[in-house]
Amino acid sequence: MDNSMRKTINRIISLMVIFSFLLGNVGWYQYHQMYEQPFTVATGMFLSMQLFTVNTSFHEVHLPLPLEIARFLSPLSLATAILGVFFALFRSAYVNAIIRFRYKNHFVFYGFNTIALELINSLLKSKGEKIVVILPANSEPIDFDLNKNRVKFIEAGKHLGDSINQAQIKKAKMVLLLSDDDTQNMQFVSALTKVPFREPKSVMVRLNRQEHVSLFNDFGLKGGGLTLHVFSIHQKCAAYVVDGFAPDTFSPVDPDDPQVSTLIVGFSEASMHLLTEAVQMYHFANLKKPRFILSDHQIREKYSAWKMNFPMIEKAADIHLMELNDLLGDDNQMDFKKVSCIFVCGDSDSLTSTLALRVRQVAFNQTKKNGQPPVIAVHWQMSQVSELVPGFYDALEGAGIKLADFRKYINRTHLIDDQQTYDTLARYINAYYEESWMGRKLSQQEIDEKWQSLPDRLKESNRLPARHLPYKLRIAGLEIVDSSHPGDGVNLEDLPEELFRLFARIEKNRWNAEKYIQGFVPGEYQSDKELEKKLKIVLKVHPALKPWDEI
């Protein structure tokens, strides 16, 4: 029996009790009237309560119909409630025993919503995976159809420590905190830090508000041996869209090429994530700042309000603003021939599709090419509009528009496996940095220990160059593939020295952009290294935040 069914039954029992009590009052009133006995409200309430607990049989006495019904319904509702309590206790003990003795290397979810359901269904496609779902207090039920043998539900108690023990998190392979409430997720992380794990525990923390993500990365909670991955679901999906539809995937960017320009139509919540991700990632062989044109109604007011969260963004990218009417009007002011790619991301998925078709129409009238520049319609609300409208995919494809649906990225491959791959790469990126300072090679144990000792903000800072690695490899005509790939591998040490210098300059530009997005400002090296460290961590003043030529 799922959580929503239990809540429905509890409501029915509650209504039965109330109905029996009220009906008993009416019946007792009629009974006293029938036998001309005095009656008060207090008398009716007292006698009605007795219907639930004492023998209410009457010998050779005619009773009013409401009282007859109430004296049958009252003990029935009481018995049902008692059985419900015993059943709940038995079920809870049974589920706890199953989890304790049969679950190991499982996934633990905190929160159950559409995102969790999509990810759970993806995990269940892998044979043998088991899942424990902890339901936060007062969580709203959703419809679902899951394999009950491999998915167990428990309700969060007053103390999260009890839920952590019930879910056997010490034996779990990963914890995913996906509730819709940022505070609840952060409280769960705080509870996890008090658990003495023998090995580092991988924990994915979903936070909806970007400022919460930033604060968590900057001042992450310590203790408990946790490897935290803090993200907003829209930011995570936007990162995949930015990487999957990067300008250099459509046409190579050579060292002599002009500035790469990206047009973003619509300044929705998802558009904001697309912009911050692209500013950090779109650094190519031409070594020029990326250029972004933002277009929407009242774009200047919207951008100005949003920029308060990223005051240094224009140090990392050239930002240009254009009213939507000026972009899509008959006398449009955009030179589409100079645009590398176009992301369309309106306030709703339906509006996104409409805008994408209009953008393609205007661009075609100017370029006379249906596929140039590439137009990507970003469906970020997971509304299933693309599946509900017949012929939708064919219409977009015929217009030369690519669809990026955020639902595509809510699965094991993108949210779990890829994150582990990036962590592996990031671990060795950090090891290379440590080795350059120590002047010697690190053992595997030292590499793992160095990585685990890093603050969360520095782990995240190592994951970004790992994510940018495919961009750099594309310059050399290379790509990362699975070890089972039949082709011959390439020894990176055999690449030309000048290519490594180019990679270094690209990475410096990317690192600068990362720091600017995080709100860092340039500073000076300090003779007092403790002061310099505090300036970096607390005030975000970094002495290395300068162009390549000034290093």
XYZ file of C-alpha atoms in Angstrom:
551
model
C 0.000 0.000 0.000
C 1.530 3.297 -1.047
C 1.643 6.496 0.968
C -1.247 8.192 -0.862
C -3.523 5.171 -0.280
C -2.724 5.127 3.431
C -3.517 8.821 3.702
C -6.820 8.256 1.910
C -7.773 5.410 4.284
C -6.833 7.532 7.303
C -9.086 10.314 6.043
C -11.961 7.858 5.559
C -11.548 6.490 9.108
C -11.457 10.039 10.501
C -14.668 10.894 8.663
C -16.306 7.690 9.952
C -15.446 8.642 13.546
C -16.777 12.183 13.146
C -19.921 10.965 11.377
C -20.549 8.314 14.056
C -20.135 10.878 16.828
C -22.517 13.394 15.239
C -25.022 10.696 14.340
C -24.854 9.426 17.924
C -25.738 12.895 19.245
C -28.758 13.061 16.935
C -29.818 9.532 17.933
C -29.500 10.170 21.657
C -31.512 13.376 21.306
C -34.317 11.481 19.565
C -34.094 8.680 22.149
C -34.529 11.108 25.057
C -37.379 12.846 23.289
C -39.044 9.487 22.608
C -38.940 8.484 26.301
C -39.497 12.017 27.597
C -36.194 12.206 29.408
C -34.161 15.421 29.911
C -31.355 15.957 27.366
C -28.365 18.294 27.251
C -25.557 18.696 24.768
C -23.076 17.408 27.345
C -25.230 14.323 27.907
C -25.359 13.664 24.160
C -21.606 14.019 23.780
C -20.872 11.735 26.753
C -23.248 9.004 25.613
C -21.991 9.271 22.018
C -18.419 8.739 23.140
C -19.539 5.633 25.052
C -20.741 4.153 21.765
C -17.083 3.656 20.792
C -15.987 1.832 23.937
C -18.811 0.087 25.879
C -21.559 -2.432 25.274
C -24.405 -0.504 23.676
C -26.948 -3.311 23.263
C -30.534 -2.500 24.263
C -33.019 -5.212 25.246
C -36.604 -4.846 24.079
C -36.208 -1.116 23.508
C -37.109 0.660 20.311
C -34.232 2.872 19.174
C -34.217 5.747 16.668
C -32.615 4.827 13.345
C -29.673 7.315 13.728
C -28.763 5.695 17.068
C -29.015 2.185 15.592
C -26.593 3.186 12.841
C -24.237 5.021 15.229
C -23.967 2.099 17.705
C -22.937 -0.163 14.808
C -20.664 2.334 13.034
C -18.828 3.606 16.135
C -17.164 0.347 17.234
C -16.542 -0.513 13.583
C -14.609 2.719 12.995
C -12.709 2.225 16.276
C -11.780 -1.337 15.349
C -10.709 -0.221 11.885
C -8.492 2.479 13.388
C -6.894 0.003 15.827
C -6.276 -2.497 13.033
C -4.804 0.322 10.947
C -2.365 1.190 13.731
C -1.311 -2.442 14.158
C -0.959 -2.848 10.402
C 1.187 0.318 10.155
C 3.416 -0.877 13.003
C 3.750 -4.337 11.465
C 4.443 -2.918 8.012
C 7.053 -0.497 9.379
C 8.820 -3.303 11.281
C 8.681 -5.574 8.226
C 10.100 -2.906 5.871
C 12.834 -2.019 8.379
C 13.819 -5.695 8.657
C 13.930 -6.127 4.869
C 16.133 -3.032 4.489
C 18.407 -4.028 7.343
C 19.087 -7.598 6.247
C 18.677 -7.506 2.452
C 19.794 -4.047 1.306
C 23.439 -3.275 0.592
C 25.107 -1.031 -2.021
C 21.694 0.497 -2.616
C 20.567 4.027 -3.426
C 18.853 6.185 -0.812
C 16.504 8.953 -1.931
C 15.235 11.716 0.316
C 12.114 13.222 -1.217
C 9.710 11.731 -3.728
C 8.595 13.888 -6.648
C 8.565 13.808 -10.441
C 12.351 14.184 -10.639
C 12.951 11.379 -8.118
C 10.449 9.138 -9.915
C 12.163 9.642 -13.293
C 15.551 8.827 -11.777
C 14.260 5.803 -9.858
C 12.698 4.363 -13.022
C 16.039 4.860 -14.775
C 17.914 3.049 -11.980
C 15.458 0.152 -12.008
C 16.423 -0.587 -15.604
C 19.712 -1.895 -14.204
C 19.356 -5.423 -12.868
C 19.643 -5.818 -9.117
C 19.579 -2.141 -8.087
C 17.663 -1.527 -4.857
C 16.330 1.768 -3.586
C 15.131 3.186 -0.271
C 12.974 6.314 -0.408
C 12.682 8.485 2.711
C 9.481 10.521 2.578
C 9.792 13.949 4.257
C 7.093 14.951 6.712
C 3.973 16.428 5.082
C 5.154 15.445 1.596
C 2.479 15.492 -1.096
C 1.767 12.080 -2.684
C 2.218 11.535 -6.420
C 0.965 8.736 -8.647
C 3.552 6.073 -9.398
C 3.973 2.476 -10.419
C 7.205 0.969 -9.087
C 8.639 -2.460 -8.395
C 7.812 -2.812 -4.685
C 10.345 -5.640 -4.304
C 13.214 -3.291 -5.171
C 11.897 0.028 -3.819
C 11.055 0.504 -0.146
C 9.455 3.596 1.367
C 9.951 4.850 4.909
C 8.659 8.031 6.480
C 11.096 10.532 7.973
C 10.823 10.693 11.728
C 11.197 13.664 14.004
C 14.947 13.002 14.184
C 16.690 12.528 10.853
C 19.300 10.362 12.535
C 16.630 7.663 12.991
C 15.782 7.809 9.274
C 19.482 7.556 8.391
C 19.752 4.376 10.457
C 16.503 2.918 9.079
C 17.641 3.486 5.482
C 20.985 1.797 6.206
C 22.811 4.727 4.651
C 26.142 3.453 5.952
C 25.769 0.506 3.549
C 24.383 2.579 0.649
C 26.437 3.388 -2.446
C 24.922 6.871 -2.889
C 22.500 9.270 -1.221
C 20.336 11.579 -3.340
C 18.626 14.473 -1.567
C 15.956 15.516 -4.064
C 13.110 17.005 -2.021
C 11.566 20.244 -3.295
C 12.542 22.078 -0.103
C 16.118 23.439 0.026
C 16.024 23.728 3.812
C 15.036 20.078 4.255
C 17.851 18.937 1.965
C 20.429 21.055 3.789
C 19.193 19.778 7.157
C 19.644 16.216 5.918
C 23.234 16.987 4.874
C 23.844 18.437 8.321
C 22.536 15.205 9.873
C 24.800 13.138 7.595
C 27.892 15.026 8.735
C 27.347 13.563 12.212
C 27.580 9.983 10.888
C 31.072 8.398 11.096
C 31.305 6.737 7.668
C 34.178 4.301 7.168
C 34.543 5.310 3.525
C 33.661 8.587 1.772
C 29.941 8.669 1.013
C 28.796 10.227 -2.247
C 25.859 12.579 -1.664
C 23.975 14.507 -4.348
C 22.191 17.570 -2.968
C 19.504 19.303 -4.990
C 19.025 23.001 -4.196
C 16.544 25.059 -6.178
C 17.860 28.544 -5.452
C 21.130 29.483 -7.145
C 22.266 31.543 -4.166
C 21.890 28.453 -1.977
C 24.067 26.467 -4.380
C 26.728 29.186 -4.311
C 26.708 29.481 -0.525
C 26.823 25.732 -0.088
C 29.809 25.391 -2.415
C 31.614 28.301 -0.768
C 30.970 27.337 2.853
C 30.013 23.647 2.600
C 29.302 21.684 5.762
C 32.229 19.685 7.101
C 32.523 16.275 8.695
C 31.129 12.827 8.136
C 33.400 11.913 5.235
C 31.002 13.124 2.540
C 31.667 13.773 -1.128
C 29.036 16.364 -1.949
C 27.617 17.206 -5.376
C 25.452 20.303 -4.971
C 23.277 21.306 -7.907
C 19.985 22.752 -9.059
C 18.158 20.482 -11.473
C 17.739 23.286 -14.013
C 21.424 24.183 -13.759
C 22.451 20.549 -14.190
C 20.267 20.093 -17.283
C 21.366 23.462 -18.681
C 24.988 22.304 -18.383
C 24.216 19.287 -20.556
C 22.454 21.447 -23.136
C 25.367 23.909 -23.223
C 27.916 21.121 -23.680
C 25.847 19.048 -26.078
C 25.063 21.954 -28.405
C 28.302 23.945 -28.087
C 29.184 26.065 -31.149
C 32.314 24.005 -31.902
C 30.194 20.837 -32.202
C 28.569 22.387 -35.276
C 31.657 24.007 -36.764
C 35.288 23.924 -35.513
C 36.633 27.118 -33.950
C 40.153 27.774 -35.234
C 42.791 30.062 -33.679
C 42.242 32.767 -36.303
C 38.431 32.725 -36.076
C 36.547 35.799 -34.842
C 34.674 36.011 -31.554
C 32.078 33.245 -31.086
C 28.603 34.747 -30.713
C 25.674 32.938 -29.090
C 22.103 34.258 -29.182
C 19.771 33.421 -26.288
C 16.115 34.204 -26.998
C 13.937 34.492 -23.907
C 15.352 35.282 -20.467
C 13.576 32.635 -18.387
C 14.933 30.892 -15.315
C 16.494 28.217 -17.513
C 18.011 30.866 -19.809
C 19.868 32.309 -16.844
C 21.426 28.902 -16.151
C 22.277 28.482 -19.836
C 24.083 31.827 -19.790
C 26.179 31.168 -16.669
C 27.121 27.681 -17.886
C 28.036 28.910 -21.371
C 30.119 31.806 -20.014
C 32.207 29.263 -18.088
C 32.483 26.685 -20.877
C 32.596 28.514 -24.222
C 36.350 29.076 -24.436
C 37.890 27.976 -27.697
C 41.097 27.987 -29.748
C 40.560 31.599 -30.877
C 41.292 32.714 -27.264
C 38.641 35.433 -27.486
C 35.985 36.273 -24.935
C 32.670 34.595 -25.750
C 29.935 36.971 -26.907
C 26.274 36.608 -25.937
C 23.228 38.425 -27.278
C 20.234 38.262 -24.924
C 16.801 39.021 -26.315
C 13.421 39.267 -24.615
C 10.717 41.772 -23.796
C 12.061 44.311 -21.274
C 15.405 42.549 -21.443
C 17.348 45.440 -19.903
C 15.222 45.432 -16.753
C 15.335 41.642 -16.441
C 19.073 41.413 -17.044
C 19.844 44.276 -14.667
C 17.917 42.593 -11.827
C 19.543 39.215 -12.502
C 23.068 40.631 -12.810
C 22.997 41.520 -9.112
C 23.739 37.818 -8.496
C 26.669 37.804 -10.962
C 28.169 41.307 -10.810
C 31.447 40.284 -12.502
C 29.964 38.395 -15.453
C 30.863 41.065 -18.009
C 34.527 40.564 -17.131
C 34.177 37.019 -18.458
C 32.004 37.625 -21.530
C 30.741 40.368 -23.822
C 27.008 40.750 -23.153
C 24.694 42.557 -25.590
C 20.983 43.165 -25.055
C 18.267 43.377 -27.699
C 14.528 43.833 -27.342
C 12.576 40.877 -28.719
C 10.603 43.096 -31.106
C 13.863 44.397 -32.570
C 15.052 40.818 -33.100
C 11.897 39.382 -34.642
C 10.423 42.442 -36.331
C 10.445 42.985 -40.094
C 13.337 45.413 -39.744
C 15.329 43.085 -37.421
C 18.718 44.369 -36.325
C 20.498 41.024 -35.943
C 23.192 39.798 -38.325
C 22.476 36.067 -38.158
C 25.505 35.263 -40.321
C 27.727 36.189 -37.373
C 25.841 34.017 -34.872
C 27.299 30.592 -34.069
C 24.182 29.092 -32.468
C 20.825 30.157 -31.029
C 19.194 28.905 -27.832
C 15.461 29.611 -27.501
C 14.145 29.284 -23.958
C 10.828 31.014 -23.233
C 8.788 31.120 -20.046
C 6.926 27.967 -21.109
C 7.680 25.062 -23.418
C 4.840 26.032 -25.747
C 6.151 29.595 -26.017
C 9.655 28.226 -26.633
C 8.427 26.231 -29.633
C 6.565 29.227 -31.067
C 9.571 31.508 -30.639
C 11.937 28.929 -32.138
C 9.854 28.696 -35.313
C 9.725 32.484 -35.586
C 13.499 32.797 -35.025
C 14.156 30.191 -37.700
C 11.869 32.060 -40.094
C 13.639 35.385 -39.546
C 17.097 33.795 -39.745
C 16.246 31.949 -42.968
C 14.997 35.119 -44.638
C 18.406 36.628 -43.985
C 20.809 33.705 -44.498
C 18.758 31.660 -47.022
C 19.982 28.529 -45.185
C 17.558 26.360 -43.205
C 20.127 24.924 -40.805
C 22.318 27.964 -40.258
C 22.791 29.126 -37.632
C 21.656 26.136 -35.519
C 18.505 26.822 -33.480
C 17.971 24.837 -30.278
C 14.521 24.896 -28.637
C 15.069 24.273 -24.921
C 12.107 22.644 -23.190
C 12.906 23.097 -19.515
C 9.539 22.720 -17.761
C 9.242 18.977 -18.503
C 5.654 19.519 -19.635
C 5.526 16.651 -22.188
C 4.112 19.107 -24.745
C 6.337 17.564 -27.411
C 4.635 14.184 -26.886
C 1.083 15.473 -26.608
C 1.037 17.397 -29.897
C 0.951 15.089 -32.951
C 3.664 15.811 -35.501
C 5.548 18.136 -33.165
C 8.964 16.543 -33.671
C 8.517 16.386 -37.428
C 7.575 20.079 -37.561
C 10.694 21.139 -35.641
C 12.953 18.841 -37.618
C 11.524 20.090 -40.891
C 12.269 23.640 -39.822
C 15.860 22.756 -38.964
C 15.299 23.186 -35.216
C 16.897 20.887 -32.642
C 15.016 20.026 -29.461
C 16.751 19.950 -26.064
C 14.288 18.528 -23.535
C 15.414 18.663 -19.898
C 13.572 15.379 -19.239
C 16.180 13.651 -21.376
C 18.803 14.356 -18.717
C 16.871 13.086 -15.677
C 18.373 9.604 -15.674
C 21.167 7.526 -14.253
C 23.619 8.172 -17.094
C 23.524 11.954 -16.819
C 22.938 12.579 -13.111
C 24.976 9.738 -11.587
C 27.355 7.946 -13.974
C 28.624 11.093 -15.690
C 29.165 12.750 -12.311
C 31.312 9.824 -11.218
C 33.300 10.056 -14.470
C 33.905 13.773 -13.920
C 34.957 13.045 -10.347
C 37.517 10.509 -11.533
C 38.976 13.006 -14.011
C 38.857 15.799 -11.410
C 40.667 13.618 -8.897
C 43.640 13.241 -11.262
C 43.540 16.899 -12.309
C 43.958 17.779 -8.643
C 46.708 15.156 -8.298
C 48.631 16.748 -11.197
C 48.387 20.114 -9.426
C 49.574 18.592 -6.127
C 52.469 16.801 -7.844
C 53.625 20.034 -9.472
C 53.876 21.620 -6.019
C 55.409 18.607 -4.269
C 57.849 17.775 -7.065
C 57.115 14.045 -7.029
C 54.571 11.474 -8.110
C 51.727 10.609 -5.758
C 50.640 7.077 -4.947
C 47.034 6.089 -5.598
C 46.322 6.230 -1.879
C 47.762 9.751 -1.685
C 45.705 10.819 -4.710
C 42.521 9.588 -3.040
C 43.403 11.150 0.307
C 44.251 14.508 -1.266
C 40.948 14.519 -3.116
C 38.896 13.602 -0.090
C 40.538 16.310 2.024
C 39.639 19.060 -0.461
C 36.859 21.501 0.498
C 33.716 21.123 -1.604
C 34.379 24.388 -3.443
C 37.788 23.123 -4.637
C 36.345 19.768 -5.670
C 33.829 21.622 -7.803
C 36.614 23.787 -9.201
C 38.393 20.607 -10.370
C 35.219 19.158 -11.897
C 34.843 22.103 -14.284
C 38.155 21.557 -16.156
C 37.248 17.850 -16.280
C 34.004 18.845 -17.950
C 35.836 21.189 -20.325
C 38.291 18.503 -21.424
C 36.158 17.395 -24.436
C 36.211 21.008 -25.710
C 40.008 20.992 -25.746
C 40.269 17.527 -27.260
C 37.987 18.545 -30.146
C 40.663 21.065 -31.178
C 43.023 18.121 -31.753
C 40.295 16.070 -33.437
C 40.015 13.753 -30.428
C 37.224 12.585 -28.156
C 36.821 10.616 -24.954
C 35.321 7.162 -25.498
C 34.619 4.093 -23.405
C 37.514 1.693 -22.892
C 35.604 -0.910 -24.922
C 35.784 1.279 -28.053
C 37.404 -0.689 -30.924
C 39.542 2.220 -32.177
C 43.166 2.878 -31.275
C 43.859 5.221 -28.395
C 46.154 8.239 -28.507
C 48.955 9.012 -26.091
C 48.390 12.642 -25.144
C 52.115 13.073 -24.463
C 52.697 12.636 -28.211
C 50.695 15.773 -29.034
C 52.710 18.834 -30.189
C 54.057 21.147 -27.486
C 52.339 24.169 -29.041
C 48.975 22.402 -28.649
C 49.571 22.056 -24.917
C 50.422 25.757 -24.722
C 47.141 26.510 -26.481
C 45.281 24.223 -24.049
C 46.921 26.053 -21.141
C 45.796 29.448 -22.419
C 42.257 28.189 -23.046
C 42.136 26.729 -19.543
C 43.342 30.016 -18.061
C 40.529 31.855 -19.839
C 38.030 29.263 -18.623
C 39.336 29.443 -15.044
C 39.093 33.235 -15.047
C 35.491 33.010 -16.268
C 34.669 30.477 -13.552
C 35.999 32.804 -10.870
C 34.191 35.842 -12.269
C 30.906 33.914 -12.312
C 31.506 33.006 -8.669
C 31.938 36.698 -7.826
C 35.731 36.862 -7.417
C 37.625 40.076 -8.030
C 41.361 40.502 -8.852
C 43.756 41.110 -5.970
C 47.430 41.070 -5.050
C 49.620 38.402 -3.504
C 50.119 38.960 0.246
C 53.210 38.344 2.336
C 50.842 37.102 5.049
C 49.625 33.822 3.486
C 46.911 33.313 6.104
C 45.470 36.700 5.166
C 45.703 35.788 1.479
C 43.806 32.552 2.160
C 41.051 34.396 4.036
C 40.770 36.944 1.243
C 40.251 34.135 -1.254
C 37.728 32.134 0.765
C 35.684 34.826 2.486
C 35.983 37.999 0.400
C 36.674 36.276 -2.938
C 39.757 38.354 -3.712
C 42.134 36.268 -5.850
C 45.666 37.343 -6.858
C 45.788 34.942 -9.830
C 42.673 36.397 -11.447
C 44.404 38.156 -14.318
C 44.917 37.625 -18.070
C 47.450 35.102 -19.357
C 49.834 37.826 -20.522
C 50.014 39.270 -16.999
C 50.964 36.045 -15.245
